Coordinates of C-alpha atoms and ligand atoms in Angstrom, one line a residue:
M6 CA 65.6 128.3 226.3
A7 CA 68.0 131.0 227.2
R8 CA 71.3 129.6 228.5
S9 CA 74.6 131.3 228.9
L10 CA 76.6 131.8 225.6
G11 CA 79.8 130.3 227.3
D12 CA 78.9 126.7 228.3
L13 CA 81.2 124.7 226.0
D14 CA 84.7 123.6 226.9
F15 CA 84.8 120.0 226.5
F16 CA 88.8 119.7 226.8
G17 CA 89.0 122.1 229.8
L18 CA 91.0 124.8 227.8
E19 CA 89.8 127.4 230.6
E20 CA 93.1 126.3 232.4
F21 CA 95.3 127.8 229.7
L22 CA 93.8 131.2 229.8
A23 CA 95.4 133.9 231.9
P24 CA 93.1 135.7 234.4
E25 CA 93.0 139.0 232.1
E26 CA 92.2 136.9 229.1
R27 CA 89.3 135.4 231.0
L28 CA 87.9 138.8 232.0
A29 CA 88.3 140.1 228.6
R30 CA 86.2 137.2 227.4
D31 CA 83.6 137.4 230.0
T32 CA 83.3 141.2 229.9
V33 CA 82.5 141.1 226.1
R34 CA 80.1 137.9 226.8
A35 CA 78.0 139.9 229.2
F36 CA 78.0 142.8 226.8
V37 CA 76.5 140.5 224.0
E38 CA 74.0 139.1 226.3
R39 CA 72.8 142.3 227.8
E40 CA 73.3 144.9 225.0
V41 CA 73.4 142.8 221.6
A42 CA 71.1 140.1 222.0
P43 CA 68.0 142.2 222.7
V44 CA 68.5 144.4 219.6
I45 CA 70.3 142.3 216.9
E46 CA 67.2 140.3 215.4
R47 CA 65.7 143.7 214.8
H48 CA 68.8 145.0 213.0
F49 CA 69.2 141.9 210.9
A50 CA 65.4 142.1 209.9
E51 CA 65.6 145.8 209.0
G52 CA 69.1 145.6 207.5
T53 CA 70.6 148.1 209.7
F54 CA 73.9 148.2 211.7
A55 CA 73.8 148.7 215.5
M56 CA 75.6 152.0 215.4
E57 CA 74.6 152.5 219.0
L58 CA 76.8 149.8 220.4
V59 CA 80.1 151.3 218.7
P60 CA 80.7 153.8 221.7
R61 CA 80.3 150.8 224.0
M62 CA 82.6 148.7 222.2
G63 CA 85.1 151.6 222.3
E64 CA 84.8 151.6 226.1
L65 CA 85.4 148.1 226.5
G66 CA 88.6 148.3 224.6
L67 CA 87.7 146.1 221.7
F68 CA 88.9 148.2 218.9
G69 CA 92.7 147.4 218.4
A70 CA 92.8 145.5 221.5
N71 CA 95.8 143.7 220.7
L72 CA 97.9 146.7 219.5
T73 CA 100.1 148.7 222.1
G74 CA 100.3 152.4 222.6
Y75 CA 98.2 155.0 220.8
G76 CA 95.3 154.6 223.3
C77 CA 95.0 150.7 222.4
A78 CA 94.5 148.3 225.3
G79 CA 97.8 146.2 224.5
M80 CA 96.1 142.7 225.3
S81 CA 97.4 139.3 224.3
N82 CA 96.3 138.0 220.9
V83 CA 94.5 135.2 222.8
A84 CA 92.5 137.8 224.6
Y85 CA 91.7 139.6 221.2
G86 CA 90.7 136.3 219.9
L87 CA 88.4 135.3 222.7
M88 CA 86.8 138.9 222.3
M89 CA 86.1 138.1 218.8
Q90 CA 84.7 134.9 219.5
E91 CA 82.1 136.4 221.9
L92 CA 81.2 139.2 219.7
E93 CA 80.5 136.7 216.8
A94 CA 78.4 134.6 219.3
G95 CA 76.2 137.7 219.1
D96 CA 76.4 138.4 215.3
S97 CA 79.0 138.1 212.7
G98 CA 78.2 141.6 211.4
L99 CA 79.4 142.9 214.8
R100 CA 82.4 141.0 214.9
S101 CA 83.0 142.2 211.0
F102 CA 82.8 145.9 212.3
A103 CA 85.3 145.2 215.0
S104 CA 87.7 143.1 212.6
V105 CA 87.6 145.9 210.0
Q106 CA 88.2 148.7 212.4
S107 CA 90.8 146.8 214.4
S108 CA 92.7 144.3 212.1
L109 CA 92.4 146.0 208.9
A110 CA 92.0 149.8 209.3
M111 CA 93.9 150.3 212.5
Y112 CA 96.5 147.8 211.8
A113 CA 97.2 149.3 208.4
I114 CA 98.0 152.5 210.1
Y115 CA 99.8 151.1 213.1
A116 CA 102.1 148.9 210.8
F117 CA 102.7 151.1 207.8
G118 CA 101.6 154.5 209.2
S119 CA 103.9 157.6 209.8
E120 CA 104.1 158.6 213.5
E121 CA 101.8 161.5 212.6
Q122 CA 99.3 159.3 211.1
K123 CA 99.3 156.9 214.2
R124 CA 98.9 159.7 216.6
R125 CA 96.0 161.4 214.7
F126 CA 93.9 158.3 214.0
L127 CA 94.6 155.4 216.4
P128 CA 93.6 156.9 219.7
E129 CA 90.3 158.1 218.2
M130 CA 89.6 154.8 216.5
A131 CA 90.4 152.8 219.6
Q132 CA 87.7 154.8 221.1
G133 CA 85.3 154.3 218.3
R134 CA 85.0 157.9 217.7
L135 CA 86.5 157.5 214.3
I136 CA 85.4 154.6 211.9
G137 CA 87.8 153.1 209.4
C138 CA 87.2 150.9 206.3
F139 CA 89.6 148.9 204.2
G140 CA 89.2 149.0 200.3
L141 CA 91.1 146.2 198.7
T142 CA 88.3 144.4 196.6
E143 CA 87.1 145.7 193.5
P144 CA 84.1 144.7 191.1
D145 CA 86.3 142.7 188.8
H146 CA 89.1 141.6 191.4
G147 CA 88.1 139.8 194.6
S148 CA 90.3 136.7 195.1
D149 CA 93.1 138.2 193.0
P150 CA 93.7 141.7 194.5
A151 CA 96.9 141.9 192.5
G152 CA 94.9 142.5 189.4
M153 CA 93.3 145.7 190.8
E154 CA 92.5 148.6 188.5
T155 CA 92.3 151.5 191.1
R156 CA 95.2 154.0 190.1
A157 CA 96.9 156.7 192.0
R158 CA 99.0 158.8 189.7
R159 CA 101.4 161.3 190.7
D160 CA 100.2 164.8 190.6
G161 CA 102.9 167.4 191.7
D162 CA 103.6 166.8 195.3
G163 CA 100.5 164.6 195.7
W164 CA 98.3 162.0 193.9
V165 CA 95.0 161.7 192.2
V166 CA 93.1 158.6 192.5
N167 CA 90.6 157.1 190.2
G168 CA 88.7 153.6 190.7
V169 CA 86.0 151.7 192.2
K170 CA 86.3 149.5 195.5
R171 CA 83.3 147.2 196.1
W172 CA 82.0 145.0 199.0
I173 CA 83.6 147.2 201.6
T174 CA 82.5 146.7 205.1
N175 CA 81.4 150.2 207.1
G176 CA 82.2 152.0 203.6
T177 CA 79.6 154.5 204.1
V178 CA 79.9 155.1 207.8
A179 CA 83.7 155.4 207.6
D180 CA 85.5 158.5 208.5
V181 CA 88.4 157.2 206.8
A182 CA 89.2 154.6 204.2
V183 CA 92.4 152.6 203.9
L184 CA 92.8 152.5 200.1
W185 CA 94.9 150.2 198.1
A186 CA 95.8 151.3 194.6
R187 CA 98.2 150.8 191.8
T188 CA 100.9 153.3 191.2
D189 CA 103.9 153.6 188.7
D190 CA 106.1 152.2 191.5
G191 CA 103.7 149.2 192.3
L192 CA 100.9 148.9 195.0
R193 CA 100.6 151.6 197.6
G194 CA 98.3 152.5 200.6
F195 CA 96.5 155.8 201.2
L196 CA 94.2 157.3 203.8
V197 CA 91.2 159.0 202.3
E198 CA 89.0 160.8 204.6
K199 CA 85.2 161.2 204.1
G200 CA 84.0 164.1 202.3
R201 CA 86.9 164.5 200.0
R202 CA 85.9 165.9 196.6
G203 CA 85.5 163.1 194.1
F204 CA 84.9 160.5 196.7
S205 CA 81.6 159.1 197.2
T206 CA 80.0 155.8 198.7
H207 CA 76.9 154.0 198.7
D208 CA 75.6 150.9 200.3
I209 CA 75.0 147.5 198.5
Q210 CA 71.4 146.5 199.0
G211 CA 69.5 143.1 198.6
K212 CA 71.9 141.1 201.0
F213 CA 70.4 138.0 202.6
S214 CA 73.7 137.7 204.7
M215 CA 75.4 140.2 207.1
R216 CA 72.3 142.1 207.1
A217 CA 73.4 143.8 210.4
S218 CA 76.4 145.0 208.7
I219 CA 77.2 147.8 206.3
T220 CA 78.6 146.8 203.0
S221 CA 79.4 149.5 200.4
E222 CA 80.9 150.7 197.4
L223 CA 83.6 153.4 197.2
V224 CA 83.9 155.5 194.1
F225 CA 87.0 157.6 193.6
D226 CA 86.9 160.0 190.6
D227 CA 89.8 162.2 190.4
V228 CA 90.3 162.3 194.1
R229 CA 93.2 164.5 195.2
V230 CA 95.2 162.8 198.1
E231 CA 98.2 164.4 199.5
E232 CA 101.5 162.7 199.9
S233 CA 101.3 163.1 203.7
E234 CA 98.1 160.8 203.4
R235 CA 100.1 157.9 201.8
L236 CA 101.0 155.1 204.5
P237 CA 104.8 155.5 204.0
Q238 CA 105.7 152.0 205.0
A239 CA 103.4 150.1 202.6
A240 CA 105.1 148.8 199.4
G241 CA 103.5 146.1 197.4
L242 CA 100.8 143.5 197.9
K243 CA 102.5 142.0 200.9
A244 CA 101.2 145.2 202.9
P245 CA 97.5 144.6 202.5
L246 CA 98.0 140.7 202.7
S247 CA 99.7 141.2 206.2
C248 CA 96.5 143.2 207.3
L249 CA 94.3 140.3 206.0
T250 CA 96.4 137.8 208.1
Q251 CA 95.4 139.9 211.2
A252 CA 91.8 139.9 210.3
R253 CA 91.8 136.2 209.5
Y254 CA 93.2 135.5 212.7
G255 CA 90.2 137.3 214.4
I256 CA 87.9 135.3 212.1
A257 CA 89.2 132.0 213.0
W258 CA 88.2 132.8 216.6
G259 CA 85.0 134.6 215.7
A260 CA 83.6 131.6 213.8
I261 CA 83.7 129.6 217.0
G262 CA 81.3 131.9 218.6
A263 CA 78.5 131.7 216.1
A264 CA 79.1 127.9 215.8
R265 CA 78.7 127.6 219.8
A266 CA 75.5 129.8 219.7
C267 CA 74.1 127.3 217.1
Y268 CA 75.2 124.3 218.9
L269 CA 73.9 125.4 222.3
C270 CA 70.6 126.4 220.9
A271 CA 70.2 123.0 219.1
L272 CA 71.1 121.2 222.2
D273 CA 68.6 122.9 224.3
Y274 CA 65.9 122.8 221.8
T275 CA 66.3 119.0 221.0
K276 CA 66.2 118.3 224.7
A277 CA 63.0 120.2 225.2
R278 CA 61.1 119.3 222.0
R279 CA 59.3 115.9 222.0
Q280 CA 58.4 114.0 218.8
F281 CA 57.0 110.4 219.0
S282 CA 58.0 109.0 222.5
R283 CA 60.8 111.1 223.6
P284 CA 62.8 114.3 223.4
L285 CA 64.5 114.8 220.0
A286 CA 67.8 114.5 221.7
G287 CA 67.0 111.0 222.7
Y288 CA 67.2 109.7 219.0
Q289 CA 70.7 108.4 217.7
L290 CA 70.5 110.4 214.6
V291 CA 70.0 113.7 216.7
Q292 CA 72.7 112.7 218.9
A293 CA 75.1 112.1 216.0
K294 CA 74.4 115.6 214.8
L295 CA 75.1 117.1 218.0
V296 CA 78.3 115.1 218.6
D297 CA 79.6 116.0 215.1
M298 CA 79.0 119.7 216.1
L299 CA 80.8 119.4 219.4
T300 CA 83.6 117.7 217.7
G301 CA 84.1 120.4 215.3
I302 CA 83.8 123.2 217.6
T303 CA 86.4 121.6 220.1
N304 CA 88.8 121.1 217.2
A305 CA 88.4 124.8 216.2
Q306 CA 88.9 125.9 219.9
L307 CA 92.1 124.0 219.9
I308 CA 93.2 125.4 216.7
A309 CA 92.4 129.0 217.6
L310 CA 94.1 128.8 221.1
R311 CA 97.3 127.2 219.7
L312 CA 97.2 129.9 216.8
G313 CA 96.9 132.5 219.5
Q314 CA 99.8 131.3 221.5
L315 CA 102.0 131.3 218.5
K316 CA 101.1 134.8 217.5
D317 CA 101.7 135.9 221.0
R318 CA 105.1 134.5 220.7
G319 CA 105.6 136.1 217.4
Q320 CA 105.8 132.9 215.6
M321 CA 102.4 132.5 213.9
R322 CA 102.7 132.0 210.0
P323 CA 100.2 133.1 207.4
E324 CA 99.6 129.4 206.3
Q325 CA 98.7 128.5 209.8
V326 CA 96.2 131.4 209.6
S327 CA 94.8 130.0 206.5
F328 CA 94.3 126.7 207.9
A329 CA 92.5 128.0 211.1
K330 CA 90.4 130.4 209.1
R331 CA 89.3 127.7 206.4
Y332 CA 88.6 125.0 209.0
N333 CA 87.0 126.9 211.9
V334 CA 84.7 128.7 209.2
V335 CA 83.7 125.3 207.7
V336 CA 83.0 123.9 211.2
A337 CA 80.8 127.0 212.2
L338 CA 79.0 126.7 208.8
E339 CA 78.3 123.0 209.1
A340 CA 77.2 123.4 212.7
A341 CA 74.8 126.2 211.7
R342 CA 73.4 124.3 209.0
A343 CA 73.1 121.0 211.2
A344 CA 71.3 123.3 214.0
R345 CA 68.9 124.8 211.4
D346 CA 67.8 121.2 210.5
L347 CA 67.4 120.1 214.1
L348 CA 65.2 123.1 214.7
G349 CA 62.7 121.9 212.1
A350 CA 60.3 124.7 211.1
N351 CA 61.5 126.8 214.0
G352 CA 65.0 126.8 212.2
I353 CA 64.0 129.2 209.6
V354 CA 62.4 132.0 211.9
N355 CA 64.2 134.6 214.0
D356 CA 62.8 133.4 217.2
Y357 CA 66.1 131.6 217.3
P358 CA 69.6 132.9 216.2
V359 CA 70.5 130.1 214.0
I360 CA 69.3 130.9 210.6
R361 CA 70.8 134.3 211.0
H362 CA 74.2 132.9 212.0
M363 CA 73.9 130.3 209.0
L364 CA 73.2 133.1 206.6
N365 CA 76.0 135.3 207.9
L366 CA 78.5 132.4 207.9
E367 CA 78.1 132.1 204.2
T368 CA 79.7 135.6 203.9
V369 CA 82.4 134.7 206.5
N370 CA 83.3 131.6 204.2
T371 CA 83.8 134.0 201.1
Y372 CA 85.5 137.1 202.7
E373 CA 89.0 137.4 203.9
G374 CA 89.8 134.6 201.3
T375 CA 87.5 132.1 200.3
H376 CA 87.6 128.5 201.2
N377 CA 89.2 127.7 197.9
I378 CA 91.9 130.4 198.3
H379 CA 93.0 129.1 201.5
T380 CA 93.0 125.5 200.3
L381 CA 95.3 126.8 197.6
A382 CA 97.5 128.7 200.2
L383 CA 97.7 125.6 202.1
G384 CA 98.4 123.5 198.9
R385 CA 101.3 125.9 198.1
A386 CA 102.6 125.9 201.6
I387 CA 102.9 121.9 201.6
T388 CA 104.1 121.4 198.0
G389 CA 105.9 124.5 197.2
L390 CA 103.7 124.6 194.0
A391 CA 101.3 127.6 193.4
A392 CA 98.1 126.6 191.8
F393 CA 96.3 130.0 192.0
D394 CA 96.8 130.5 188.0
Ligands
TGC20 P1 101.8 136.5 196.8 O1 103.0 136.2 195.6 O2 101.5 135.1 197.6 O3 102.3 137.4 197.9 C1 102.8 138.7 197.6 C2 103.6 139.0 198.9 O4 102.8 138.9 200.1 C3 103.2 138.0 200.9 N1 102.2 137.2 201.4 C4 101.7 137.5 202.8 N2 102.1 138.2 203.7 C5 101.4 138.2 204.8 N3 100.2 137.6 204.9 C6 99.7 136.7 204.0 N4 98.8 136.0 204.3 C7 100.5 136.8 202.8 N5 100.2 136.0 201.8 C8 101.3 136.4 200.9 C9 104.2 137.2 200.1 O5 105.0 136.6 201.0 C10 104.7 138.0 199.1 O6 105.9 138.7 199.8 P2 107.1 139.4 198.8 O7 107.9 139.9 199.9 O8 107.6 138.0 198.3 O9 106.6 140.4 197.9 O10 100.6 137.1 196.1 P3 99.6 136.4 195.0 O11 99.2 137.5 194.2 O12 99.9 135.2 194.4 O13 98.2 136.3 195.9 C11 98.1 135.3 196.8 C12 96.5 135.2 197.2 C13 95.6 134.6 196.2 C14 96.7 134.1 198.4 C15 96.2 136.6 197.7 O14 95.9 137.3 196.7 C16 95.0 136.5 198.5 O15 95.0 136.2 199.9 N6 93.6 136.6 197.9 C17 92.5 136.7 198.7 C18 92.1 138.1 198.9 C19 91.3 138.3 200.1 O16 91.4 137.6 201.2 N7 90.6 139.6 200.2 C20 90.0 140.0 201.4 C21 89.6 141.4 201.2 S1 89.3 142.2 202.8 C22 87.9 141.6 203.3 O17 87.5 140.7 202.9 C23 87.4 142.0 204.6 S2 86.0 141.2 205.0 C24 85.5 142.1 206.4 C25 85.7 141.4 207.8 O18 86.9 141.0 208.0 O19 85.0 141.3 208.6
FAD21 P1 85.7 135.5 193.4 O1 87.1 135.9 193.5 O2 85.1 136.0 191.9 O3 85.5 134.1 193.6 C1 84.3 133.4 193.2 C2 84.5 131.8 193.3 O4 85.6 131.4 192.6 C3 84.9 131.4 194.9 O5 84.2 130.4 195.2 C4 86.3 131.3 194.9 O6 86.8 130.5 195.8 C5 86.6 130.7 193.4 N1 87.9 131.1 192.9 C6 88.4 132.2 192.7 N2 89.8 132.1 192.2 C7 90.0 130.8 192.2 C8 91.1 129.9 191.8 N3 92.2 130.4 191.4 N4 91.0 128.5 191.9 C9 89.8 128.0 192.5 N5 88.7 128.7 192.7 C10 88.8 130.0 192.6 N6 86.7 143.3 200.7 C11 87.5 144.3 201.0 O7 88.4 144.8 200.6 N7 87.0 144.9 202.2 C12 86.1 144.7 203.0 O8 85.7 145.3 204.1 C13 85.3 143.6 202.4 N8 84.1 143.2 203.3 C14 83.0 142.3 202.7 C15 81.9 142.2 203.2 C16 81.1 141.4 202.6 C17 79.7 141.0 203.4 C18 81.4 140.4 201.6 C19 80.4 139.5 200.8 C20 82.6 140.7 201.1 C21 83.6 141.7 201.6 N9 84.8 141.8 201.0 C22 85.7 142.9 201.4 C23 85.1 141.3 199.7 C24 85.7 139.8 199.8 O9 87.0 139.9 200.4 C25 85.6 139.2 198.5 O10 84.4 138.9 198.2 C26 86.3 137.9 198.4 O11 87.7 138.2 198.6 C27 86.0 137.0 197.3 O12 86.2 137.8 196.0 P2 84.9 137.6 195.2 O13 83.7 137.8 195.8 O14 85.2 138.6 193.8 O15 84.9 136.2 194.5

């Protein structure tokens, strides 16, 4: 039943990729096939993150791949997107790790950090020797981070932080948390390192989605943070939202990988399995589902590639990212649900990757701006009228 994870390019998009972009994609694809596929079902079943893969991802230049300098690979945004696509063909949790490390934690330091902070953290993070997390969401403030209650108050030449961040990917394994907090001067970003007095973390249990990813709560109880640990260029909500734009870009690509894995699995399965007089794939109702999956995935590929081209030219707009994240994740979720259906009873067991992708994609639909939030972001972009509140 095994088949290469890459066999899906209905409109010949390959020709638009530079040789180094193909190489980046193929390298990560081989890594996923050889090193992720054999272990991922066990990690998902046991609810553990494959920490052993982090140094390998560092070696492959995955972390901060589209950032330049400070030990980062300086690849194109298209190359970075293709890498996220291949990782998520393995598991959304692995792509989540890379998204948080690269597009949220490293990007925050890259875009808003001091020279000293960049030199200290980025090379180590690019290698996967230091892990970052990104604390924006709180128990009572998810879609509306502007309402956050975590507070940093001035204390002499430093700060004291109090508050709780919840649903934080990599929280308990992170060496450094990018923390967003309210101050008397508006929202600010801080780098809080593991082990700081008053800073504690614990994992959220009972997840049915993203089981091969760590999701945590961060508690700040009178945590002392130095002024040198504040991100000097970050002021206001625009700073964390800019980081989200980077991560959402990666998700728009990543979702294609999960969708493609489900589609190829369903295609192989329905060609092999016979019911009544012929293979399932020979029935019109089954073909309709496969064709809908192919159509959605191909649309998603076109959107992602164009978005990447715009980003490489410095022309990408946040509402285009909302469009791509919203649409591509729906395509992936629908493809996963259709594949699960087409596999019948086999669609609910981990002999096949489909149910795992389907469950993961429920999270992908929710985090980094829910489907509704991106609908409203697009609604605002086309009407000029905000309907969030
Ligand atoms: P709003 O007035 O719209 O904006 C405030 C300022 O920010 C600017 N801005 C953006 N900049 C860059 N990228 C974007 N996407 C931006 N959206 C807005 C905006 O221009 C403005 O700038 P300025 O100069 O005028 O101050 O703010 P709002 O409070 O009305 O909020 C808008 C809304 C609802 C869209 C925003 O709050 C939002 O996106 N909410 C969703 C929250 C969210 O996505 N959280 C994600 C948490 S991290 C996560 O989930 C990680 S998952 C792990 C993984 O990736 O694998
Ligand atoms: P809510 O905001 O309460 O939304 C619940 C429902 O109401 C949704 O359907 C939403 O679309 C809808 N809704 C909300 N407001 C409106 C409105 N105005 N109009 C119409 N509908 C609306 N956050 C981080 O900061 N860092 C992380 O690393 C991180 N990792 C995560 C990992 C996982 C596995 C998960 C599940 C979440 C993670 N998050 C992280 C949090 C994530 O970003 C939030 O869950 C997300 O932003 C939604 O917030 P919420 O869960 O509070 O839902």
